[in-house]
PDB file of C-alpha atoms and ligand atoms in Angstrom:
ATOM      1  CA  UNK A   1       0.000   0.000   0.000  1.00  0.00           C
ATOM      2  CA  UNK A   2       1.346   3.464  -0.937  1.00  0.00           C
ATOM      3  CA  UNK A   3       2.021   5.911   1.924  1.00  0.00           C
ATOM      4  CA  UNK A   4      -0.496   8.751   2.229  1.00  0.00           C
ATOM      5  CA  UNK A   5       0.653  11.662   0.091  1.00  0.00           C
ATOM      6  CA  UNK A   6       0.315  14.749   2.306  1.00  0.00           C
ATOM      7  CA  UNK A   7       1.356  18.152   0.935  1.00  0.00           C
ATOM      8  CA  UNK A   8       2.873  20.068   3.824  1.00  0.00           C
ATOM      9  CA  UNK A   9       5.805  22.035   2.448  1.00  0.00           C
ATOM     10  CA  UNK A  10       7.561  22.630  -0.830  1.00  0.00           C
ATOM     11  CA  UNK A  11      10.897  21.157   0.310  1.00  0.00           C
ATOM     12  CA  UNK A  12       9.397  17.678   0.145  1.00  0.00           C
ATOM     13  CA  UNK A  13       9.226  17.964  -3.668  1.00  0.00           C
ATOM     14  CA  UNK A  14      12.150  17.468  -6.020  1.00  0.00           C
ATOM     15  CA  UNK A  15      12.469  19.645  -9.086  1.00  0.00           C
ATOM     16  CA  UNK A  16      11.392  16.670 -11.230  1.00  0.00           C
ATOM     17  CA  UNK A  17       8.246  16.172  -9.133  1.00  0.00           C
ATOM     18  CA  UNK A  18       7.386  19.875  -9.373  1.00  0.00           C
ATOM     19  CA  UNK A  19       7.848  19.779 -13.143  1.00  0.00           C
ATOM     20  CA  UNK A  20       5.507  16.788 -13.359  1.00  0.00           C
ATOM     21  CA  UNK A  21       2.795  18.650 -11.385  1.00  0.00           C
ATOM     22  CA  UNK A  22       3.164  21.698 -13.636  1.00  0.00           C
ATOM     23  CA  UNK A  23       2.963  19.484 -16.746  1.00  0.00           C
ATOM     24  CA  UNK A  24      -0.165  17.806 -15.362  1.00  0.00           C
ATOM     25  CA  UNK A  25      -1.712  21.244 -14.667  1.00  0.00           C
ATOM     26  CA  UNK A  26      -1.039  22.235 -18.278  1.00  0.00           C
ATOM     27  CA  UNK A  27      -2.804  19.034 -19.459  1.00  0.00           C
ATOM     28  CA  UNK A  28      -5.794  19.737 -17.201  1.00  0.00           C
ATOM     29  CA  UNK A  29      -6.099  23.476 -17.897  1.00  0.00           C
ATOM     30  CA  UNK A  30      -8.398  23.011 -20.962  1.00  0.00           C
ATOM     31  CA  UNK A  31     -10.991  21.376 -18.665  1.00  0.00           C
ATOM     32  CA  UNK A  32     -11.286  24.691 -16.804  1.00  0.00           C
ATOM     33  CA  UNK A  33     -12.776  26.152 -19.997  1.00  0.00           C
ATOM     34  CA  UNK A  34     -14.865  23.219 -21.133  1.00  0.00           C
ATOM     35  CA  UNK A  35     -16.811  21.797 -18.202  1.00  0.00           C
ATOM     36  CA  UNK A  36     -15.966  18.797 -16.071  1.00  0.00           C
ATOM     37  CA  UNK A  37     -14.217  15.433 -16.246  1.00  0.00           C
ATOM     38  CA  UNK A  38     -14.790  12.310 -14.153  1.00  0.00           C
ATOM     39  CA  UNK A  39     -11.201  11.884 -12.930  1.00  0.00           C
ATOM     40  CA  UNK A  40     -12.268  12.228  -9.264  1.00  0.00           C
ATOM     41  CA  UNK A  41     -15.891  11.104  -9.585  1.00  0.00           C
ATOM     42  CA  UNK A  42     -17.067   9.655  -6.266  1.00  0.00           C
ATOM     43  CA  UNK A  43     -14.315  11.365  -4.244  1.00  0.00           C
ATOM     44  CA  UNK A  44     -15.015  13.907  -1.498  1.00  0.00           C
ATOM     45  CA  UNK A  45     -12.779  16.775  -0.394  1.00  0.00           C
ATOM     46  CA  UNK A  46     -13.181  18.577   2.942  1.00  0.00           C
ATOM     47  CA  UNK A  47     -12.028  22.206   3.073  1.00  0.00           C
ATOM     48  CA  UNK A  48     -11.270  23.372   6.619  1.00  0.00           C
ATOM     49  CA  UNK A  49     -10.298  27.038   6.800  1.00  0.00           C
ATOM     50  CA  UNK A  50      -9.575  28.453  10.252  1.00  0.00           C
ATOM     51  CA  UNK A  51      -8.398  31.733   8.678  1.00  0.00           C
ATOM     52  CA  UNK A  52     -10.080  33.814   5.964  1.00  0.00           C
ATOM     53  CA  UNK A  53      -9.542  32.890   2.306  1.00  0.00           C
ATOM     54  CA  UNK A  54     -11.070  33.686  -1.064  1.00  0.00           C
ATOM     55  CA  UNK A  55      -8.734  32.252  -3.725  1.00  0.00           C
ATOM     56  CA  UNK A  56      -7.396  29.128  -2.061  1.00  0.00           C
ATOM     57  CA  UNK A  57     -10.716  27.886  -0.683  1.00  0.00           C
ATOM     58  CA  UNK A  58     -12.737  28.610  -3.822  1.00  0.00           C
ATOM     59  CA  UNK A  59     -10.135  27.421  -6.328  1.00  0.00           C
ATOM     60  CA  UNK A  60      -9.849  24.086  -4.478  1.00  0.00           C
ATOM     61  CA  UNK A  61     -13.645  23.880  -4.571  1.00  0.00           C
ATOM     62  CA  UNK A  62     -13.769  24.636  -8.311  1.00  0.00           C
ATOM     63  CA  UNK A  63     -10.837  22.308  -9.055  1.00  0.00           C
ATOM     64  CA  UNK A  64     -12.514  19.396  -7.260  1.00  0.00           C
ATOM     65  CA  UNK A  65     -15.827  19.992  -9.037  1.00  0.00           C
ATOM     66  CA  UNK A  66     -14.124  20.316 -12.457  1.00  0.00           C
ATOM     67  CA  UNK A  67     -12.659  16.861 -11.797  1.00  0.00           C
ATOM     68  CA  UNK A  68     -16.096  15.418 -11.061  1.00  0.00           C
ATOM     69  CA  UNK A  69     -15.654  15.213  -7.286  1.00  0.00           C
ATOM     70  CA  UNK A  70     -17.603  16.719  -4.413  1.00  0.00           C
ATOM     71  CA  UNK A  71     -16.654  19.211  -1.687  1.00  0.00           C
ATOM     72  CA  UNK A  72     -17.790  19.635   1.898  1.00  0.00           C
ATOM     73  CA  UNK A  73     -16.768  22.955   3.382  1.00  0.00           C
ATOM     74  CA  UNK A  74     -16.292  22.744   7.150  1.00  0.00           C
ATOM     75  CA  UNK A  75     -17.729  26.260   7.457  1.00  0.00           C
ATOM     76  CA  UNK A  76     -16.960  28.776  10.201  1.00  0.00           C
ATOM     77  CA  UNK A  77     -15.266  26.997  13.127  1.00  0.00           C
ATOM     78  CA  UNK A  78     -17.496  28.874  15.590  1.00  0.00           C
ATOM     79  CA  UNK A  79     -20.473  26.945  14.162  1.00  0.00           C
ATOM     80  CA  UNK A  80     -18.734  23.563  14.637  1.00  0.00           C
ATOM     81  CA  UNK A  81     -17.708  21.448  17.637  1.00  0.00           C
ATOM     82  CA  UNK A  82     -14.472  23.496  17.720  1.00  0.00           C
ATOM     83  CA  UNK A  83     -16.634  26.046  19.574  1.00  0.00           C
ATOM     84  CA  UNK A  84     -17.261  23.354  22.230  1.00  0.00           C
ATOM     85  CA  UNK A  85     -13.527  22.867  22.669  1.00  0.00           C
ATOM     86  CA  UNK A  86     -12.776  20.028  20.214  1.00  0.00           C
ATOM     87  CA  UNK A  87      -9.105  20.090  19.280  1.00  0.00           C
ATOM     88  CA  UNK A  88      -7.609  20.001  15.787  1.00  0.00           C
ATOM     89  CA  UNK A  89      -6.289  16.435  16.134  1.00  0.00           C
ATOM     90  CA  UNK A  90      -9.765  15.043  16.916  1.00  0.00           C
ATOM     91  CA  UNK A  91     -11.402  17.158  14.207  1.00  0.00           C
ATOM     92  CA  UNK A  92      -8.942  15.820  11.631  1.00  0.00           C
ATOM     93  CA  UNK A  93      -9.337  12.205  12.827  1.00  0.00           C
ATOM     94  CA  UNK A  94     -13.091  12.501  12.286  1.00  0.00           C
ATOM     95  CA  UNK A  95     -12.828  14.272   8.900  1.00  0.00           C
ATOM     96  CA  UNK A  96     -10.484  11.520   7.695  1.00  0.00           C
ATOM     97  CA  UNK A  97     -13.374   9.090   8.110  1.00  0.00           C
ATOM     98  CA  UNK A  98     -15.718  11.231   6.026  1.00  0.00           C
ATOM     99  CA  UNK A  99     -13.570  12.412   3.127  1.00  0.00           C
ATOM    100  CA  UNK A 100     -10.824  11.362   0.698  1.00  0.00           C
ATOM    101  CA  UNK A 101      -8.613  14.401   1.349  1.00  0.00           C
ATOM    102  CA  UNK A 102      -8.529  17.469   3.618  1.00  0.00           C
ATOM    103  CA  UNK A 103      -7.423  20.987   2.715  1.00  0.00           C
ATOM    104  CA  UNK A 104      -6.424  22.868   5.871  1.00  0.00           C
ATOM    105  CA  UNK A 105      -5.634  26.530   6.517  1.00  0.00           C
ATOM    106  CA  UNK A 106      -4.692  27.337  10.096  1.00  0.00           C
ATOM    107  CA  UNK A 107      -3.166  30.335  11.901  1.00  0.00           C
ATOM    108  CA  UNK A 108      -0.519  28.202  13.687  1.00  0.00           C
ATOM    109  CA  UNK A 109       2.743  27.361  11.953  1.00  0.00           C
ATOM    110  CA  UNK A 110       3.128  23.574  11.951  1.00  0.00           C
ATOM    111  CA  UNK A 111      -0.639  22.880  12.156  1.00  0.00           C
ATOM    112  CA  UNK A 112      -0.748  21.060   8.806  1.00  0.00           C
ATOM    113  CA  UNK A 113       2.173  18.818   9.771  1.00  0.00           C
ATOM    114  CA  UNK A 114       0.477  18.011  13.085  1.00  0.00           C
ATOM    115  CA  UNK A 115      -2.852  17.344  11.303  1.00  0.00           C
ATOM    116  CA  UNK A 116      -1.145  14.944   8.890  1.00  0.00           C
ATOM    117  CA  UNK A 117      -0.060  12.808  11.853  1.00  0.00           C
ATOM    118  CA  UNK A 118      -3.712  12.244  12.816  1.00  0.00           C
ATOM    119  CA  UNK A 119      -5.199  11.876   9.345  1.00  0.00           C
ATOM    120  CA  UNK A 120      -6.018   8.685   7.488  1.00  0.00           C
ATOM    121  CA  UNK A 121      -6.325  10.673   4.221  1.00  0.00           C
ATOM    122  CA  UNK A 122      -4.021  13.213   2.514  1.00  0.00           C
ATOM    123  CA  UNK A 123      -3.761  16.631   4.209  1.00  0.00           C
ATOM    124  CA  UNK A 124      -2.992  19.582   1.939  1.00  0.00           C
ATOM    125  CA  UNK A 125      -1.501  22.627   3.650  1.00  0.00           C
ATOM    126  CA  UNK A 126      -3.406  25.722   2.455  1.00  0.00           C
ATOM    127  CA  UNK A 127      -1.293  28.028   4.638  1.00  0.00           C
ATOM    128  CA  UNK A 128      -0.083  27.512   8.223  1.00  0.00           C
ATOM    129  CA  UNK A 129       0.493  30.811   9.994  1.00  0.00           C
ATOM    130  CA  UNK A 130       3.741  32.394   8.846  1.00  0.00           C
ATOM    131  CA  UNK A 131       4.931  28.910   7.771  1.00  0.00           C
ATOM    132  CA  UNK A 132       4.293  27.725   4.218  1.00  0.00           C
ATOM    133  CA  UNK A 133       1.702  27.810   1.442  1.00  0.00           C
ATOM    134  CA  UNK A 134       2.986  25.118  -0.929  1.00  0.00           C
ATOM    135  CA  UNK A 135       0.051  25.052  -3.352  1.00  0.00           C
ATOM    136  CA  UNK A 136       0.403  28.840  -3.801  1.00  0.00           C
ATOM    137  CA  UNK A 137       4.042  28.212  -4.670  1.00  0.00           C
ATOM    138  CA  UNK A 138       3.126  25.604  -7.267  1.00  0.00           C
ATOM    139  CA  UNK A 139       0.695  27.998  -8.942  1.00  0.00           C
ATOM    140  CA  UNK A 140       3.316  30.773  -8.757  1.00  0.00           C
ATOM    141  CA  UNK A 141       5.827  28.503 -10.506  1.00  0.00           C
ATOM    142  CA  UNK A 142       3.216  27.581 -13.112  1.00  0.00           C
ATOM    143  CA  UNK A 143       2.580  31.297 -13.732  1.00  0.00           C
ATOM    144  CA  UNK A 144       6.287  32.091 -14.058  1.00  0.00           C
ATOM    145  CA  UNK A 145       6.828  29.140 -16.417  1.00  0.00           C
ATOM    146  CA  UNK A 146       3.854  30.134 -18.555  1.00  0.00           C
ATOM    147  CA  UNK A 147       4.188  33.916 -18.597  1.00  0.00           C
ATOM    148  CA  UNK A 148       7.994  34.318 -18.338  1.00  0.00           C
ATOM    149  CA  UNK A 149      10.745  31.697 -17.879  1.00  0.00           C
ATOM    150  CA  UNK A 150      11.433  29.501 -14.878  1.00  0.00           C
ATOM    151  CA  UNK A 151      15.054  28.431 -15.378  1.00  0.00           C
ATOM    152  CA  UNK A 152      17.557  31.168 -14.464  1.00  0.00           C
ATOM    153  CA  UNK A 153      14.763  33.681 -13.819  1.00  0.00           C
ATOM    154  CA  UNK A 154      15.696  37.014 -12.246  1.00  0.00           C
ATOM    155  CA  UNK A 155      13.020  37.817  -9.702  1.00  0.00           C
ATOM    156  CA  UNK A 156      12.453  40.643  -7.209  1.00  0.00           C
ATOM    157  CA  UNK A 157      10.423  39.610  -4.175  1.00  0.00           C
ATOM    158  CA  UNK A 158       9.081  42.740  -2.583  1.00  0.00           C
ATOM    159  CA  UNK A 159       7.367  43.637   0.677  1.00  0.00           C
ATOM    160  CA  UNK A 160       6.871  41.489   3.761  1.00  0.00           C
ATOM    161  CA  UNK A 161       9.687  38.930   3.682  1.00  0.00           C
ATOM    162  CA  UNK A 162       9.448  38.255   7.412  1.00  0.00           C
ATOM    163  CA  UNK A 163       5.851  37.117   7.878  1.00  0.00           C
ATOM    164  CA  UNK A 164       4.840  36.336   4.257  1.00  0.00           C
ATOM    165  CA  UNK A 165       4.365  32.570   3.992  1.00  0.00           C
ATOM    166  CA  UNK A 166       4.148  32.619   0.188  1.00  0.00           C
ATOM    167  CA  UNK A 167       7.679  34.046   0.139  1.00  0.00           C
ATOM    168  CA  UNK A 168       9.135  31.218   2.244  1.00  0.00           C
ATOM    169  CA  UNK A 169       7.751  28.526  -0.031  1.00  0.00           C
ATOM    170  CA  UNK A 170       8.496  30.353  -3.280  1.00  0.00           C
ATOM    171  CA  UNK A 171      12.138  31.163  -2.578  1.00  0.00           C
ATOM    172  CA  UNK A 172      12.775  27.537  -1.584  1.00  0.00           C
ATOM    173  CA  UNK A 173      11.329  26.364  -4.882  1.00  0.00           C
ATOM    174  CA  UNK A 174      13.124  28.988  -6.974  1.00  0.00           C
ATOM    175  CA  UNK A 175      16.437  27.887  -5.517  1.00  0.00           C
ATOM    176  CA  UNK A 176      15.899  24.622  -7.477  1.00  0.00           C
ATOM    177  CA  UNK A 177      15.692  26.579 -10.751  1.00  0.00           C
ATOM    178  CA  UNK A 178      18.939  28.535 -10.500  1.00  0.00           C
ATOM    179  CA  UNK A 179      17.044  31.782  -9.891  1.00  0.00           C
ATOM    180  CA  UNK A 180      18.667  35.115  -9.110  1.00  0.00           C
ATOM    181  CA  UNK A 181      16.583  36.400  -6.206  1.00  0.00           C
ATOM    182  CA  UNK A 182      16.462  40.076  -5.231  1.00  0.00           C
ATOM    183  CA  UNK A 183      14.903  40.547  -1.788  1.00  0.00           C
ATOM    184  CA  UNK A 184      13.386  44.015  -1.490  1.00  0.00           C
ATOM    185  CA  UNK A 185      11.990  45.043   1.897  1.00  0.00           C
ATOM    186  CA  UNK A 186      12.213  47.600   4.691  1.00  0.00           C
ATOM    187  CA  UNK A 187      14.818  46.642   7.307  1.00  0.00           C
ATOM    188  CA  UNK A 188      12.088  45.584   9.758  1.00  0.00           C
ATOM    189  CA  UNK A 189      10.679  43.031   7.294  1.00  0.00           C
ATOM    190  CA  UNK A 190      13.852  41.418   6.004  1.00  0.00           C
ATOM    191  CA  UNK A 191      13.904  37.683   5.492  1.00  0.00           C
ATOM    192  CA  UNK A 192      15.175  35.928   8.655  1.00  0.00           C
ATOM    193  CA  UNK A 193      18.893  35.034   8.471  1.00  0.00           C
ATOM    194  CA  UNK A 194      18.232  31.320   9.064  1.00  0.00           C
ATOM    195  CA  UNK A 195      16.050  31.139   5.967  1.00  0.00           C
ATOM    196  CA  UNK A 196      18.541  33.072   3.860  1.00  0.00           C
ATOM    197  CA  UNK A 197      21.253  30.645   4.976  1.00  0.00           C
ATOM    198  CA  UNK A 198      19.038  27.714   3.956  1.00  0.00           C
ATOM    199  CA  UNK A 199      18.632  29.227   0.519  1.00  0.00           C
ATOM    200  CA  UNK A 200      22.282  30.081  -0.047  1.00  0.00           C
ATOM    201  CA  UNK A 201      23.240  26.582   1.166  1.00  0.00           C
ATOM    202  CA  UNK A 202      21.070  25.292  -1.678  1.00  0.00           C
ATOM    203  CA  UNK A 203      22.928  27.469  -4.165  1.00  0.00           C
ATOM    204  CA  UNK A 204      20.434  30.334  -4.467  1.00  0.00           C
ATOM    205  CA  UNK A 205      21.881  33.690  -5.542  1.00  0.00           C
ATOM    206  CA  UNK A 206      20.453  36.318  -3.195  1.00  0.00           C
ATOM    207  CA  UNK A 207      20.833  40.103  -3.153  1.00  0.00           C
ATOM    208  CA  UNK A 208      19.096  42.340  -0.581  1.00  0.00           C
ATOM    209  CA  UNK A 209      18.055  45.952  -0.981  1.00  0.00           C
ATOM    210  CA  UNK A 210      15.507  48.407   0.409  1.00  0.00           C
ATOM    211  CA  UNK A 211      15.064  50.201  -2.899  1.00  0.00           C
ATOM    212  CA  UNK A 212      13.018  48.677  -5.717  1.00  0.00           C
ATOM    213  CA  UNK A 213      14.545  51.182  -8.178  1.00  0.00           C
ATOM    214  CA  UNK A 214      17.894  49.370  -7.729  1.00  0.00           C
ATOM    215  CA  UNK A 215      16.535  46.239  -9.421  1.00  0.00           C
ATOM    216  CA  UNK A 216      13.466  47.146 -11.479  1.00  0.00           C
ATOM    217  CA  UNK A 217      15.474  47.344 -14.716  1.00  0.00           C
ATOM    218  CA  UNK A 218      17.139  43.960 -14.164  1.00  0.00           C
ATOM    219  CA  UNK A 219      14.367  41.540 -13.265  1.00  0.00           C
ATOM    220  CA  UNK A 220      12.033  39.349 -15.345  1.00  0.00           C
ATOM    221  CA  UNK A 221       9.488  38.978 -12.529  1.00  0.00           C
ATOM    222  CA  UNK A 222       8.343  41.436  -9.881  1.00  0.00           C
ATOM    223  CA  UNK A 223       6.574  39.505  -7.108  1.00  0.00           C
ATOM    224  CA  UNK A 224       5.031  41.851  -4.558  1.00  0.00           C
ATOM    225  CA  UNK A 225       3.294  40.782  -1.361  1.00  0.00           C
ATOM    226  CA  UNK A 226       0.880  42.274   1.140  1.00  0.00           C
ATOM    227  CA  UNK A 227       2.317  43.305   4.489  1.00  0.00           C
ATOM    228  CA  UNK A 228       0.773  40.703   6.831  1.00  0.00           C
ATOM    229  CA  UNK A 229      -0.862  43.043   9.358  1.00  0.00           C
ATOM    230  CA  UNK A 230      -2.466  40.144  11.255  1.00  0.00           C
ATOM    231  CA  UNK A 231       0.939  38.627  12.134  1.00  0.00           C
ATOM    232  CA  UNK A 232       2.506  41.719  13.737  1.00  0.00           C
ATOM    233  CA  UNK A 233       2.760  41.504  17.534  1.00  0.00           C
ATOM    234  CA  UNK A 234       2.225  45.268  17.757  1.00  0.00           C
ATOM    235  CA  UNK A 235       0.067  47.582  15.585  1.00  0.00           C
ATOM    236  CA  UNK A 236       2.631  50.403  15.854  1.00  0.00           C
ATOM    237  CA  UNK A 237       5.253  48.160  14.194  1.00  0.00           C
ATOM    238  CA  UNK A 238       2.824  47.498  11.353  1.00  0.00           C
ATOM    239  CA  UNK A 239       2.015  51.175  10.904  1.00  0.00           C
ATOM    240  CA  UNK A 240       5.735  51.985  10.643  1.00  0.00           C
ATOM    241  CA  UNK A 241       6.051  49.825   7.498  1.00  0.00           C
ATOM    242  CA  UNK A 242       2.532  49.934   6.009  1.00  0.00           C
ATOM    243  CA  UNK A 243       2.571  51.348   2.484  1.00  0.00           C
ATOM    244  CA  UNK A 244       6.354  50.867   2.087  1.00  0.00           C
ATOM    245  CA  UNK A 245       5.966  49.895  -1.582  1.00  0.00           C
ATOM    246  CA  UNK A 246       3.345  50.794  -4.147  1.00  0.00           C
ATOM    247  CA  UNK A 247       3.702  49.821  -7.803  1.00  0.00           C
ATOM    248  CA  UNK A 248       2.497  52.547 -10.170  1.00  0.00           C
ATOM    249  CA  UNK A 249       3.088  53.169 -13.881  1.00  0.00           C
ATOM    250  CA  UNK A 250       5.929  55.501 -12.792  1.00  0.00           C
ATOM    251  CA  UNK A 251       7.637  52.628 -10.878  1.00  0.00           C
ATOM    252  CA  UNK A 252       7.749  50.653 -14.125  1.00  0.00           C
ATOM    253  CA  UNK A 253       9.336  53.273 -16.390  1.00  0.00           C
ATOM    254  CA  UNK A 254      12.717  51.475 -16.432  1.00  0.00           C
ATOM    255  CA  UNK A 255      11.293  47.934 -16.397  1.00  0.00           C
ATOM    256  CA  UNK A 256      12.087  45.351 -19.071  1.00  0.00           C
ATOM    257  CA  UNK A 257       9.402  45.141 -21.802  1.00  0.00           C
ATOM    258  CA  UNK A 258       8.610  41.567 -20.835  1.00  0.00           C
ATOM    259  CA  UNK A 259       8.588  42.079 -17.052  1.00  0.00           C
ATOM    260  CA  UNK A 260       5.658  40.342 -15.377  1.00  0.00           C
ATOM    261  CA  UNK A 261       4.122  41.569 -12.108  1.00  0.00           C
ATOM    262  CA  UNK A 262       2.776  38.923  -9.742  1.00  0.00           C
ATOM    263  CA  UNK A 263       0.963  39.148  -6.399  1.00  0.00           C
ATOM    264  CA  UNK A 264      -0.586  36.242  -4.458  1.00  0.00           C
ATOM    265  CA  UNK A 265      -3.502  38.605  -3.613  1.00  0.00           C
ATOM    266  CA  UNK A 266      -5.378  40.022  -1.834  1.00  0.00           C
ATOM    267  CA  UNK A 267      -3.704  43.369  -2.466  1.00  0.00           C
ATOM    268  CA  UNK A 268      -4.310  46.213  -0.071  1.00  0.00           C
ATOM    269  CA  UNK A 269      -2.691  49.124  -1.884  1.00  0.00           C
ATOM    270  CA  UNK A 270       0.592  47.533  -3.087  1.00  0.00           C
ATOM    271  CA  UNK A 271      -0.374  47.847  -6.770  1.00  0.00           C
ATOM    272  CA  UNK A 272      -2.144  50.886  -8.161  1.00  0.00           C
ATOM    273  CA  UNK A 273      -5.242  49.787 -10.133  1.00  0.00           C
ATOM    274  CA  UNK A 274      -3.852  51.898 -13.013  1.00  0.00           C
ATOM    275  CA  UNK A 275      -1.286  49.097 -13.542  1.00  0.00           C
ATOM    276  CA  UNK A 276      -3.975  46.406 -14.008  1.00  0.00           C
ATOM    277  CA  UNK A 277      -4.327  46.973 -17.766  1.00  0.00           C
ATOM    278  CA  UNK A 278      -0.595  47.139 -18.458  1.00  0.00           C
ATOM    279  CA  UNK A 279       1.104  44.295 -20.355  1.00  0.00           C
ATOM    280  CA  UNK A 280       3.097  43.570 -17.198  1.00  0.00           C
ATOM    281  CA  UNK A 281       0.146  42.700 -14.932  1.00  0.00           C
ATOM    282  CA  UNK A 282      -0.439  38.934 -14.604  1.00  0.00           C
ATOM    283  CA  UNK A 283      -1.774  38.739 -11.022  1.00  0.00           C
ATOM    284  CA  UNK A 284      -5.353  37.946 -12.011  1.00  0.00           C
ATOM    285  CA  UNK A 285      -4.167  35.263 -14.454  1.00  0.00           C
ATOM    286  CA  UNK A 286      -2.001  33.967 -11.593  1.00  0.00           C
ATOM    287  CA  UNK A 287      -5.062  33.532  -9.370  1.00  0.00           C
ATOM    288  CA  UNK A 288      -6.878  31.745 -12.232  1.00  0.00           C
ATOM    289  CA  UNK A 289      -3.928  29.335 -12.613  1.00  0.00           C
ATOM    290  CA  UNK A 290      -4.743  28.202  -9.081  1.00  0.00           C
ATOM    291  CA  UNK A 291      -7.527  26.093 -10.592  1.00  0.00           C
ATOM    292  CA  UNK A 292      -5.507  23.895 -13.014  1.00  0.00           C
ATOM    293  CA  UNK A 293      -2.638  23.608 -10.550  1.00  0.00           C
ATOM    294  CA  UNK A 294      -4.969  22.515  -7.738  1.00  0.00           C
ATOM    295  CA  UNK A 295      -6.656  20.099 -10.173  1.00  0.00           C
ATOM    296  CA  UNK A 296      -3.226  18.573 -10.751  1.00  0.00           C
ATOM    297  CA  UNK A 297      -2.576  18.376  -7.000  1.00  0.00           C
ATOM    298  CA  UNK A 298      -5.963  16.814  -6.216  1.00  0.00           C
ATOM    299  CA  UNK A 299      -5.664  14.266  -9.004  1.00  0.00           C
ATOM    300  CA  UNK A 300      -2.197  13.387  -7.721  1.00  0.00           C
ATOM    301  CA  UNK A 301      -3.207  12.809  -4.089  1.00  0.00           C
ATOM    302  CA  UNK A 302      -6.574  11.118  -4.781  1.00  0.00           C
ATOM    303  CA  UNK A 303      -6.410   9.859  -8.360  1.00  0.00           C
TER     304      UNK A 303
HETATM  305  N1   CP B 401      -3.278  33.844  -2.209  1.00  0.00           N
HETATM  306  C1   CP B 401      -4.101  33.427  -1.208  1.00  0.00           C
HETATM  307  O1   CP B 401      -3.758  32.539  -0.417  1.00  0.00           O
HETATM  308  O2   CP B 401      -5.303  34.067  -1.188  1.00  0.00           O
HETATM  309  P1   CP B 401      -6.491  33.752  -0.174  1.00  0.00           P
HETATM  310  O3   CP B 401      -6.028  34.190   1.194  1.00  0.00           O
HETATM  311  O4   CP B 401      -7.656  34.547  -0.686  1.00  0.00           O
HETATM  312  O5   CP B 401      -6.744  32.270  -0.192  1.00  0.00           O
END
């Protein structure tokens, strides 16, 4: 019997495995335009979100339905037995008896790993606190491969590099593709040294700066993130860095013609809406690519 295939972090994938998921997503993408298939007919997915979500929750829901499967959303935890004090381990043990896979978002780093230890079905990490968001990373890689180039890409990662979980997963993955990574943040939100060491140990080429103008003319991809207000221990610390970066048409005057701008969304002021119609903006396509990539992931863990 095969071991259960949980998806907890991006480091558990080799470059070859990532490429196979991206290839599978490309095969499945036409289904997103043409109805449904029966690849996961009879299978049931539970989505359990203990933090707010629009894209991840709904794109998993759509992906499952496009593959012919069914979805039960756990709903607000305050309307479940969690409100009576049931712990995550027991909740997961029970859900494993009802469904064929569980998608979990939780405010605590490490929650998905812990859940996987109690689950009889695959657990997919949909974001664990300031930890990881591996399925976001896979759709980010799919977007970069499709809209720019993945091997040897030059990428600026801008904004909250301390609390942003998409950044942790993405930089790990990019280090497998010989990327040149420019980390752009205020001093207070720099990537922790331990993570930078991890990346350089893997051969990643990293440059740090506070000033986006230093790198805007060099990069193929500009990946900007929201400053994660909810993870700051103190509101004053957040206010000191809020609004540090805002992409406008002026910011892009020295950009390469084929620069793409990505954002995991939601945005809260990091990109001026005037940029949305520019040839550089791919962030809404990026959120759409969440559907074929999550179809590939679901078909892999349950197919
Ligand atoms: N990118 C992302 O995780 O968005 P949601 O919080 O809306 O799921």
